[in-house]
Amino acid sequence: MQICHAAILAVAFELTGSVAIAADANHGAELAKRWCATCHVVSDDQKQAVADVPPFATVARNPDFSPEKLAFFLLNPHPKMPNFPLNRAEAADIAAYIASLRK
């Protein structure tokens, strides 16, 4: 299954140059506020979340951050986060939103 996701993502990169190009950061903000704000600080107007998880702005400023890597990460189950049933477009939208927070 992971190989399939990787192949699809690789094709998307080849065709568009980047998943983030076609992504909708505004939709990603809506999704983040609905699904991610329980644990992460997802916007400037949110003041509190779980103490041991990074705010989205911190994630965006990570030197290794890339929307493509984050979108791929969100599509795979990972132990520290709930398994949200995101499709590729939603994962790309959330990644684009997080990228928009980079300052």
Backbone as JSON, one array per atom type, in Angstrom:
{
  "sequence": "MQICHAAILAVAFELTGSVAIAADANHGAELAKRWCATCHVVSDDQKQAVADVPPFATVARNPDFSPEKLAFFLLNPHPKMPNFPLNRAEAADIAAYIASLRK",
  "N": [[0.82, -1.19, 0.0], [1.96, 1.25, 0.8], [3.85, 1.56, -1.2], [2.21, 1.98, -3.38], [1.05, 4.47, -2.71], [3.37, 6.02, -2.77], [4.1, 5.8, -5.46], [1.92, 7.03, -6.73], [2.15, 9.61, -5.69], [4.65, 10.29, -6.74], [4.07, 10.37, -9.48], [2.26, 12.49, -9.46], [3.99, 14.57, -8.72], [5.65, 14.63, -10.96], [3.86, 15.36, -13.01], [2.8, 17.82, -12.13], [4.87, 19.17, -11.01], [4.8, 19.85, -8.38], [2.93, 18.91, -5.55], [1.79, 20.89, -4.04], [1.2, 22.96, -5.79], [-1.3, 22.54, -6.99], [-2.79, 22.46, -4.77], [-5.12, 23.57, -2.25], [-4.8, 25.96, -0.04], [-6.57, 27.39, 1.58], [-8.72, 25.62, 1.92], [-7.26, 23.67, 3.2], [-6.73, 25.0, 5.61], [-9.28, 25.05, 6.74], [-9.71, 22.28, 7.06], [-7.62, 21.7, 8.84], [-8.36, 23.17, 11.1], [-10.62, 21.77, 11.81], [-9.75, 19.07, 12.14], [-7.15, 18.98, 13.2], [-6.68, 20.82, 15.22], [-7.2, 20.02, 17.8], [-4.92, 18.92, 18.86], [-2.71, 20.34, 17.77], [-1.56, 23.76, 17.54], [-3.04, 25.52, 15.16], [-3.5, 27.94, 13.96], [-3.07, 31.54, 14.15], [-5.01, 32.65, 15.8], [-5.64, 30.69, 17.6], [-4.97, 29.68, 20.83], [-4.19, 27.58, 22.5], [-3.2, 24.17, 22.78], [-2.31, 20.68, 22.75], [0.49, 20.22, 24.81], [2.92, 18.93, 24.01], [3.13, 18.78, 21.25], [4.09, 20.14, 18.1], [3.31, 23.52, 17.09], [1.65, 24.42, 14.02], [2.95, 26.51, 12.65], [5.56, 26.27, 13.55], [6.21, 23.77, 12.52], [6.18, 24.44, 9.8], [8.4, 26.1, 9.63], [10.51, 24.4, 9.93], [13.69, 23.38, 8.82], [13.81, 21.17, 7.08], [11.32, 21.01, 6.02], [8.85, 20.29, 3.61], [6.09, 20.72, 1.48], [5.34, 18.53, -0.07], [6.56, 16.27, 1.15], [5.27, 16.38, 3.62], [2.56, 16.04, 2.89], [2.64, 13.43, 1.91], [3.41, 12.1, 4.27], [1.1, 12.53, 5.82], [-0.7, 10.84, 4.6], [-0.09, 8.31, 5.39], [-0.53, 5.99, 8.02], [0.5, 6.81, 11.31], [2.07, 6.34, 14.44], [1.91, 8.35, 16.52], [-0.14, 10.06, 15.89], [-3.69, 10.44, 15.33], [-5.41, 8.27, 13.03], [-6.46, 9.77, 10.41], [-8.87, 9.73, 7.84], [-7.73, 10.84, 5.28], [-7.83, 11.99, 1.92], [-5.71, 12.21, -1.03], [-5.87, 14.85, -2.06], [-6.85, 16.3, 0.13], [-4.77, 15.92, 2.0], [-2.72, 17.23, 0.62], [-3.81, 19.79, 0.6], [-3.82, 20.47, 3.35], [-1.07, 20.41, 3.81], [-0.3, 22.49, 2.08], [-1.51, 24.62, 3.38], [-0.07, 24.64, 5.81], [2.46, 25.2, 4.76], [1.97, 27.82, 3.97], [2.19, 29.17, 6.31], [4.8, 29.57, 6.8], [7.32, 31.72, 7.75]],
  "CA": [[0.0, 0.0, 0.0], [2.84, 2.41, 0.83], [4.47, 1.69, -2.51], [1.19, 2.56, -4.24], [0.98, 5.9, -2.39], [4.6, 6.64, -3.24], [4.04, 5.87, -6.92], [0.93, 8.05, -7.09], [2.74, 10.9, -5.35], [5.72, 10.55, -7.71], [3.42, 10.78, -10.73], [1.72, 13.84, -9.24], [5.11, 15.49, -8.76], [6.1, 14.74, -12.34], [2.87, 16.06, -13.82], [2.55, 19.2, -11.69], [6.07, 19.78, -10.46], [4.62, 19.91, -6.94], [1.56, 18.7, -5.1], [1.3, 22.14, -3.47], [0.73, 23.85, -6.85], [-2.73, 22.32, -7.19], [-3.43, 22.38, -3.46], [-5.92, 24.71, -1.8], [-4.41, 26.26, 1.33], [-7.76, 27.81, 2.33], [-9.4, 24.38, 2.31], [-6.38, 23.05, 4.18], [-6.95, 25.68, 6.89], [-10.55, 24.54, 7.27], [-9.49, 20.91, 7.52], [-6.74, 21.74, 10.01], [-9.14, 23.64, 12.25], [-11.57, 20.72, 12.16], [-9.16, 17.79, 12.51], [-5.82, 19.03, 13.8], [-6.6, 21.82, 16.29], [-7.28, 19.38, 19.11], [-3.56, 18.68, 19.33], [-1.77, 21.36, 17.27], [-1.99, 25.13, 17.31], [-3.08, 25.54, 13.7], [-3.64, 29.31, 13.45], [-2.68, 32.59, 15.1], [-6.09, 32.94, 16.75], [-5.74, 29.58, 18.55], [-3.97, 29.94, 21.87], [-3.83, 26.42, 23.29], [-3.34, 22.81, 22.24], [-1.52, 19.74, 23.54], [1.79, 20.84, 25.05], [4.09, 18.27, 23.44], [3.09, 18.71, 19.78], [4.49, 21.45, 17.57], [2.35, 24.33, 16.34], [1.86, 24.32, 12.57], [3.94, 27.5, 12.21], [6.87, 25.68, 13.85], [6.4, 22.72, 11.51], [6.46, 25.12, 8.53], [9.74, 26.7, 9.67], [11.53, 23.36, 10.0], [14.52, 23.45, 7.61], [13.55, 20.03, 6.2], [9.91, 21.0, 5.63], [8.39, 20.44, 2.24], [4.68, 20.33, 1.41], [5.23, 17.2, -0.65], [6.88, 15.27, 2.17], [4.23, 16.4, 4.64], [1.35, 15.44, 2.33], [2.87, 11.99, 1.9], [3.39, 11.68, 5.67], [-0.28, 12.54, 6.3], [-1.45, 9.74, 3.98], [0.29, 7.04, 6.01], [-0.77, 5.93, 9.46], [1.68, 6.98, 12.14], [1.63, 6.03, 15.79], [1.65, 9.46, 17.42], [-1.3, 10.83, 15.46], [-4.85, 9.64, 14.93], [-5.44, 7.93, 11.62], [-7.54, 10.47, 9.73], [-9.06, 9.19, 6.49], [-7.5, 11.9, 4.3], [-7.47, 11.63, 0.55], [-4.5, 12.92, -1.48], [-6.13, 16.28, -2.19], [-6.95, 16.88, 1.47], [-3.42, 15.94, 2.56], [-2.0, 18.3, -0.07], [-4.38, 21.06, 1.05], [-3.3, 20.75, 4.69], [0.36, 20.71, 3.63], [-0.2, 23.82, 1.5], [-1.83, 25.57, 4.43], [1.08, 24.71, 6.7], [3.51, 25.93, 4.02], [1.62, 29.25, 3.93], [2.52, 29.74, 7.62], [6.26, 29.75, 6.88], [7.71, 33.15, 7.76]],
  "C": [[0.87, 1.26, 0.0], [3.51, 2.64, -0.51], [3.49, 2.34, -3.48], [1.08, 4.07, -3.99], [2.21, 6.63, -2.93], [4.58, 6.8, -4.76], [3.07, 6.95, -7.38], [1.5, 9.44, -6.83], [3.84, 11.26, -6.33], [5.15, 10.99, -9.04], [2.86, 12.19, -10.6], [2.83, 14.88, -9.29], [5.58, 15.71, -10.19], [5.14, 15.57, -13.18], [2.71, 17.52, -13.42], [3.79, 19.91, -11.23], [6.0, 19.85, -8.94], [3.16, 19.66, -6.61], [0.97, 20.02, -4.64], [0.77, 23.1, -4.54], [-0.78, 23.75, -7.02], [-3.5, 22.34, -5.88], [-4.12, 23.69, -3.11], [-5.64, 24.97, -0.32], [-5.61, 26.7, 2.17], [-8.56, 26.59, 2.8], [-8.57, 23.65, 3.36], [-6.53, 23.68, 5.56], [-8.24, 25.2, 7.54], [-10.4, 23.13, 7.83], [-8.65, 20.88, 8.79], [-7.51, 22.18, 11.25], [-10.11, 22.57, 12.72], [-10.89, 19.49, 12.74], [-7.89, 17.9, 13.34], [-5.73, 19.91, 15.05], [-6.75, 21.23, 17.68], [-5.89, 19.22, 19.71], [-2.58, 19.78, 18.96], [-2.39, 22.74, 17.33], [-1.9, 25.3, 15.8], [-3.18, 26.94, 13.11], [-3.28, 30.3, 14.55], [-3.76, 32.86, 16.15], [-6.32, 31.81, 17.76], [-4.63, 29.74, 19.58], [-3.48, 28.7, 22.59], [-4.06, 25.12, 22.52], [-2.55, 21.89, 23.15], [-0.08, 20.26, 23.61], [2.95, 20.22, 24.28], [4.03, 18.09, 21.92], [3.39, 20.09, 19.22], [3.33, 22.2, 16.92], [2.66, 24.22, 14.84], [2.89, 25.32, 12.07], [5.36, 27.0, 12.47], [7.2, 24.58, 12.85], [6.83, 23.36, 10.18], [7.88, 25.68, 8.49], [10.86, 25.66, 9.79], [12.35, 23.39, 8.72], [14.27, 22.32, 6.61], [12.11, 19.99, 5.7], [9.75, 21.09, 4.12], [6.94, 20.0, 2.21], [4.5, 18.92, 0.87], [5.49, 16.11, 0.38], [5.79, 15.22, 3.24], [2.94, 15.75, 4.13], [1.49, 13.92, 2.31], [2.8, 11.42, 3.31], [1.95, 11.58, 6.18], [-1.11, 11.4, 5.73], [-1.16, 8.39, 4.62], [-0.01, 7.07, 7.49], [0.54, 6.08, 10.23], [1.24, 6.94, 13.6], [1.27, 7.22, 16.68], [0.4, 10.26, 17.07], [-2.47, 9.91, 15.16], [-4.81, 9.36, 13.43], [-6.67, 8.58, 10.96], [-7.66, 9.92, 8.31], [-8.92, 10.29, 5.43], [-7.3, 11.31, 2.91], [-6.27, 12.47, 0.14], [-4.72, 14.42, -1.56], [-6.2, 16.96, -0.83], [-5.58, 16.96, 2.15], [-2.6, 17.06, 1.93], [-2.51, 19.67, 0.37], [-3.86, 21.44, 2.43], [-1.82, 21.12, 4.61], [0.55, 22.11, 3.04], [-0.53, 24.9, 2.53], [-0.64, 25.73, 5.38], [2.23, 25.47, 6.03], [3.24, 27.43, 4.01], [1.97, 29.94, 5.26], [4.02, 30.0, 7.77], [6.6, 31.23, 6.77], [9.16, 33.31, 7.99]]
}
